mmCIF file of C-alpha atoms and ligand atoms in Angstrom:
data_model
loop_
_atom_site.group_PDB
_atom_site.id
_atom_site.type_symbol
_atom_site.label_atom_id
_atom_site.label_comp_id
_atom_site.label_asym_id
_atom_site.label_seq_id
_atom_site.Cartn_x
_atom_site.Cartn_y
_atom_site.Cartn_z
ATOM 1 C CA MET A 1 0.000 0.000 0.000
ATOM 2 C CA SER A 2 1.187 3.486 -0.770
ATOM 3 C CA GLU A 3 2.338 5.469 2.242
ATOM 4 C CA ARG A 4 3.960 8.808 2.995
ATOM 5 C CA THR A 5 7.012 9.473 5.071
ATOM 6 C CA LEU A 6 8.461 12.697 6.431
ATOM 7 C CA VAL A 7 12.166 13.242 5.846
ATOM 8 C CA LEU A 8 14.065 16.029 7.569
ATOM 9 C CA VAL A 9 17.577 17.072 6.662
ATOM 10 C CA LYS A 10 18.469 18.233 10.155
ATOM 11 C CA PRO A 11 20.285 21.538 10.864
ATOM 12 C CA ASP A 12 23.674 19.777 10.812
ATOM 13 C CA GLY A 13 22.953 18.438 7.345
ATOM 14 C CA VAL A 14 21.862 21.828 6.021
ATOM 15 C CA GLN A 15 24.839 23.602 7.622
ATOM 16 C CA ARG A 16 27.191 21.048 6.084
ATOM 17 C CA GLY A 17 25.684 21.515 2.629
ATOM 18 C CA LEU A 18 24.291 17.988 2.535
ATOM 19 C CA ALA A 19 20.621 18.769 1.842
ATOM 20 C CA GLY A 20 20.861 17.968 -1.850
ATOM 21 C CA GLU A 21 22.944 14.867 -1.183
ATOM 22 C CA VAL A 22 20.383 13.448 1.253
ATOM 23 C CA ILE A 23 17.320 14.256 -0.842
ATOM 24 C CA GLY A 24 19.175 13.138 -3.974
ATOM 25 C CA ARG A 25 20.022 9.719 -2.568
ATOM 26 C CA LEU A 26 16.348 9.086 -1.819
ATOM 27 C CA GLU A 27 15.287 10.395 -5.244
ATOM 28 C CA ARG A 28 17.857 8.194 -6.954
ATOM 29 C CA ARG A 29 16.554 5.156 -5.143
ATOM 30 C CA GLY A 30 13.268 5.805 -6.947
ATOM 31 C CA LEU A 31 11.203 7.296 -4.141
ATOM 32 C CA GLN A 32 8.750 9.932 -5.283
ATOM 33 C CA LEU A 33 9.033 13.431 -3.864
ATOM 34 C CA VAL A 34 5.655 15.062 -3.171
ATOM 35 C CA GLY A 35 6.636 17.890 -0.786
ATOM 36 C CA LEU A 36 9.774 19.954 -0.145
ATOM 37 C CA LYS A 37 10.703 23.111 1.759
ATOM 38 C CA LEU A 38 13.387 24.908 3.753
ATOM 39 C CA MET A 39 12.097 25.961 7.144
ATOM 40 C CA ARG A 40 12.931 26.433 10.770
ATOM 41 C CA MET A 41 11.550 24.268 13.561
ATOM 42 C CA ASP A 42 10.396 26.170 16.652
ATOM 43 C CA GLU A 43 10.164 24.718 20.168
ATOM 44 C CA ALA A 44 6.433 23.995 19.866
ATOM 45 C CA LEU A 45 6.916 22.021 16.667
ATOM 46 C CA ALA A 46 9.887 20.176 18.181
ATOM 47 C CA ALA A 47 7.740 19.091 21.142
ATOM 48 C CA ARG A 48 4.968 17.828 18.870
ATOM 49 C CA HIS A 49 7.297 16.137 16.411
ATOM 50 C CA TYR A 50 9.300 14.441 19.167
ATOM 51 C CA ALA A 51 6.341 13.865 21.537
ATOM 52 C CA GLU A 52 7.632 10.338 22.286
ATOM 53 C CA HIS A 53 10.957 11.790 23.496
ATOM 54 C CA VAL A 54 9.883 14.963 25.348
ATOM 55 C CA GLU A 55 10.334 13.405 28.792
ATOM 56 C CA LYS A 56 13.704 11.841 28.024
ATOM 57 C CA SER A 57 16.970 13.183 29.396
ATOM 58 C CA PHE A 58 18.367 13.868 25.926
ATOM 59 C CA TYR A 59 15.342 15.905 24.816
ATOM 60 C CA PRO A 60 16.597 19.420 25.749
ATOM 61 C CA GLY A 61 19.745 18.852 23.702
ATOM 62 C CA LEU A 62 17.744 17.386 20.842
ATOM 63 C CA ARG A 63 15.324 20.336 20.906
ATOM 64 C CA ASP A 64 18.115 22.917 20.989
ATOM 65 C CA PHE A 65 19.860 21.190 18.092
ATOM 66 C CA MET A 66 16.742 20.823 15.964
ATOM 67 C CA THR A 67 15.775 24.486 16.446
ATOM 68 C CA SER A 68 19.322 25.809 15.942
ATOM 69 C CA GLY A 69 19.104 26.435 12.214
ATOM 70 C CA PRO A 70 17.160 25.750 9.068
ATOM 71 C CA LEU A 71 16.148 22.262 8.078
ATOM 72 C CA VAL A 72 14.859 20.821 4.840
ATOM 73 C CA ALA A 73 11.541 19.020 5.149
ATOM 74 C CA ALA A 74 10.490 16.575 2.459
ATOM 75 C CA VAL A 75 7.696 14.093 1.893
ATOM 76 C CA PHE A 76 8.257 10.913 -0.083
ATOM 77 C CA GLU A 77 5.362 8.767 -1.187
ATOM 78 C CA GLY A 78 5.020 5.235 -2.448
ATOM 79 C CA GLU A 79 4.711 1.603 -1.539
ATOM 80 C CA ASN A 80 6.950 0.822 1.459
ATOM 81 C CA ALA A 81 8.297 4.380 1.450
ATOM 82 C CA VAL A 82 8.730 4.351 5.254
ATOM 83 C CA ARG A 83 10.798 1.185 5.299
ATOM 84 C CA ALA A 84 12.854 2.190 2.275
ATOM 85 C CA VAL A 85 13.770 5.561 3.785
ATOM 86 C CA ARG A 86 14.637 4.041 7.178
ATOM 87 C CA GLN A 87 16.863 1.505 5.448
ATOM 88 C CA SER A 88 18.593 4.179 3.349
ATOM 89 C CA MET A 89 19.080 6.336 6.486
ATOM 90 C CA GLY A 90 20.775 3.643 8.564
ATOM 91 C CA ALA A 91 20.542 3.188 12.329
ATOM 92 C CA THR A 92 19.929 5.983 14.843
ATOM 93 C CA ASN A 93 23.578 5.908 15.929
ATOM 94 C CA PRO A 94 25.752 6.557 12.856
ATOM 95 C CA LEU A 95 28.414 4.236 14.266
ATOM 96 C CA ASP A 96 25.905 1.387 13.978
ATOM 97 C CA SER A 97 25.001 2.381 10.407
ATOM 98 C CA PRO A 98 26.745 0.487 7.631
ATOM 99 C CA PRO A 99 28.602 2.284 4.866
ATOM 100 C CA GLY A 100 26.214 2.937 2.008
ATOM 101 C CA THR A 101 23.592 4.405 4.308
ATOM 102 C CA ILE A 102 23.184 8.158 4.745
ATOM 103 C CA ARG A 103 24.210 8.097 8.395
ATOM 104 C CA GLY A 104 26.918 5.502 7.797
ATOM 105 C CA ASP A 105 28.476 7.593 5.043
ATOM 106 C CA LEU A 106 27.872 11.134 6.272
ATOM 107 C CA ALA A 107 27.704 11.111 10.088
ATOM 108 C CA LEU A 108 29.620 10.037 13.193
ATOM 109 C CA ASP A 109 27.589 11.169 16.199
ATOM 110 C CA LEU A 110 24.189 10.176 17.607
ATOM 111 C CA GLY A 111 23.328 13.821 18.264
ATOM 112 C CA ARG A 112 24.372 14.953 14.763
ATOM 113 C CA ASN A 113 22.900 12.226 12.589
ATOM 114 C CA VAL A 114 21.902 14.441 9.633
ATOM 115 C CA VAL A 115 18.505 12.991 8.811
ATOM 116 C CA HIS A 116 15.083 12.089 10.197
ATOM 117 C CA GLY A 117 12.624 9.619 8.679
ATOM 118 C CA SER A 118 9.238 8.547 9.999
ATOM 119 C CA ASP A 119 9.290 5.165 11.746
ATOM 120 C CA SER A 120 5.881 3.847 10.584
ATOM 121 C CA ALA A 121 3.115 4.710 8.141
ATOM 122 C CA GLU A 122 1.073 6.082 11.066
ATOM 123 C CA SER A 123 3.974 8.294 12.190
ATOM 124 C CA GLY A 124 4.397 9.376 8.582
ATOM 125 C CA GLU A 125 0.836 10.647 8.339
ATOM 126 C CA ARG A 126 1.097 12.386 11.707
ATOM 127 C CA GLU A 127 4.444 14.019 10.936
ATOM 128 C CA VAL A 128 3.553 15.069 7.390
ATOM 129 C CA ALA A 129 0.519 16.880 8.812
ATOM 130 C CA LEU A 130 2.744 18.671 11.351
ATOM 131 C CA PHE A 131 5.074 20.058 8.683
ATOM 132 C CA PHE A 132 2.938 20.530 5.569
ATOM 133 C CA ARG A 133 -0.438 22.008 4.770
ATOM 134 C CA PRO A 134 -2.407 19.796 2.363
ATOM 135 C CA GLU A 135 -2.023 22.343 -0.450
ATOM 136 C CA GLU A 136 1.763 22.214 -0.103
ATOM 137 C CA LEU A 137 1.799 18.571 -1.188
ATOM 138 C CA VAL A 138 1.823 17.870 -4.900
ATOM 139 C CA GLY A 139 0.272 14.745 -6.378
ATOM 140 C CA TRP A 140 1.899 13.830 -9.680
ATOM 141 C CA THR A 141 2.652 10.830 -11.844
ATOM 142 C CA SER A 142 6.300 10.055 -12.416
ATOM 143 C CA ASP A 143 7.116 9.112 -16.014
ATOM 144 C CA MET A 144 9.815 6.826 -14.574
ATOM 145 C CA ALA A 145 7.465 4.860 -12.326
ATOM 146 C CA GLY A 146 7.366 1.826 -14.602
ATOM 147 C CA TRP A 147 11.171 1.705 -14.626
ATOM 148 C CA VAL A 148 11.371 1.785 -10.842
ATOM 149 C CA ARG A 149 8.661 -0.707 -9.913
ATOM 150 C CA GLU A 150 7.351 -3.690 -11.863
HETATM 151 P P1 LIG B 201 15.547 7.959 14.863
HETATM 152 O O1 LIG B 201 15.961 9.370 14.512
HETATM 153 O O2 LIG B 201 16.480 6.947 14.262
HETATM 154 O O3 LIG B 201 14.114 7.673 14.578
HETATM 155 P P2 LIG B 201 14.775 8.142 17.667
HETATM 156 O O4 LIG B 201 13.412 8.470 17.198
HETATM 157 O O5 LIG B 201 14.920 7.050 18.672
HETATM 158 O O6 LIG B 201 15.743 7.787 16.447
HETATM 159 O O7 LIG B 201 15.446 9.445 18.299
HETATM 160 C C1 LIG B 201 15.262 10.711 17.702
HETATM 161 C C2 LIG B 201 16.576 11.449 17.716
HETATM 162 O O8 LIG B 201 16.955 11.727 19.061
HETATM 163 C C3 LIG B 201 17.738 10.642 17.134
HETATM 164 O O9 LIG B 201 17.833 10.808 15.730
HETATM 165 C C4 LIG B 201 18.910 11.201 17.869
HETATM 166 C C5 LIG B 201 18.344 11.589 19.217
HETATM 167 N N1 LIG B 201 18.580 10.537 20.213
HETATM 168 C C6 LIG B 201 17.958 9.345 20.296
HETATM 169 N N2 LIG B 201 18.391 8.625 21.339
HETATM 170 C C7 LIG B 201 19.334 9.395 21.947
HETATM 171 C C8 LIG B 201 20.163 9.228 23.091
HETATM 172 N N3 LIG B 201 20.118 8.118 23.828
HETATM 173 N N4 LIG B 201 21.016 10.229 23.381
HETATM 174 C C9 LIG B 201 21.066 11.355 22.661
HETATM 175 N N5 LIG B 201 20.299 11.593 21.567
HETATM 176 C C10 LIG B 201 19.455 10.616 21.213
HETATM 177 MG MG1 LIG B 202 12.376 8.404 15.443
#
C-alpha cells in the first residue's frame, strides 16, 4: 500500500551543505518526492514532532539542536516508502550504520545524525501533517514509475 514518510535534513545536514545529497540519494533510489521546503523548527513544533521523546533526558539537547538552524523538510510517497527511507538512512547511531547508508556515510555522532525519517506509516501521516499544509503537497505521476517498480 502506498504510504507517505516525512524526511528532515536536520540543521547539521543543512549547515554542512548535505541537503541535496540526502534528498538526492532518496530520489535516486526511486522514491517519489511530493513535498519539499526549507524551514525552521520552533520549540512547539519540536515538542509535537518528538512527543515520544519529550520526557527523556536527551530531549533538551535534541530540541536545541533541531531548532538551531534551518532544516529541509520533504515528503516521499510510495509503496513501502517508510521502510525504504529508514533503510537508506541507517541506524539511529551513525556508528551502527553500515557504509552505504546516509548516516553511515555522512555522520559520526548520535546527536548529529543528519537525517530524520518517519518510523511507521502512522507516524508518517502524523508528521507530514505537522510540517505541511495539504495544499503544499503535490500529487503527480512520475514518467519513470514503470522503470522503478514492476
Ligand atoms: P531515529 O531518529 O532513528 O528515529 P529516535 O526516534 O529514537 O531515532 O530518536 C530521535 C533522535 O533523538 C535521534 O535521531 C537522535 C536523538 N537521540 C535518540 N536517542 C538518543 C540518546 N540516547 N542520546 C542522545 N540523543 C538521542
Ligand atoms: Mg524516530
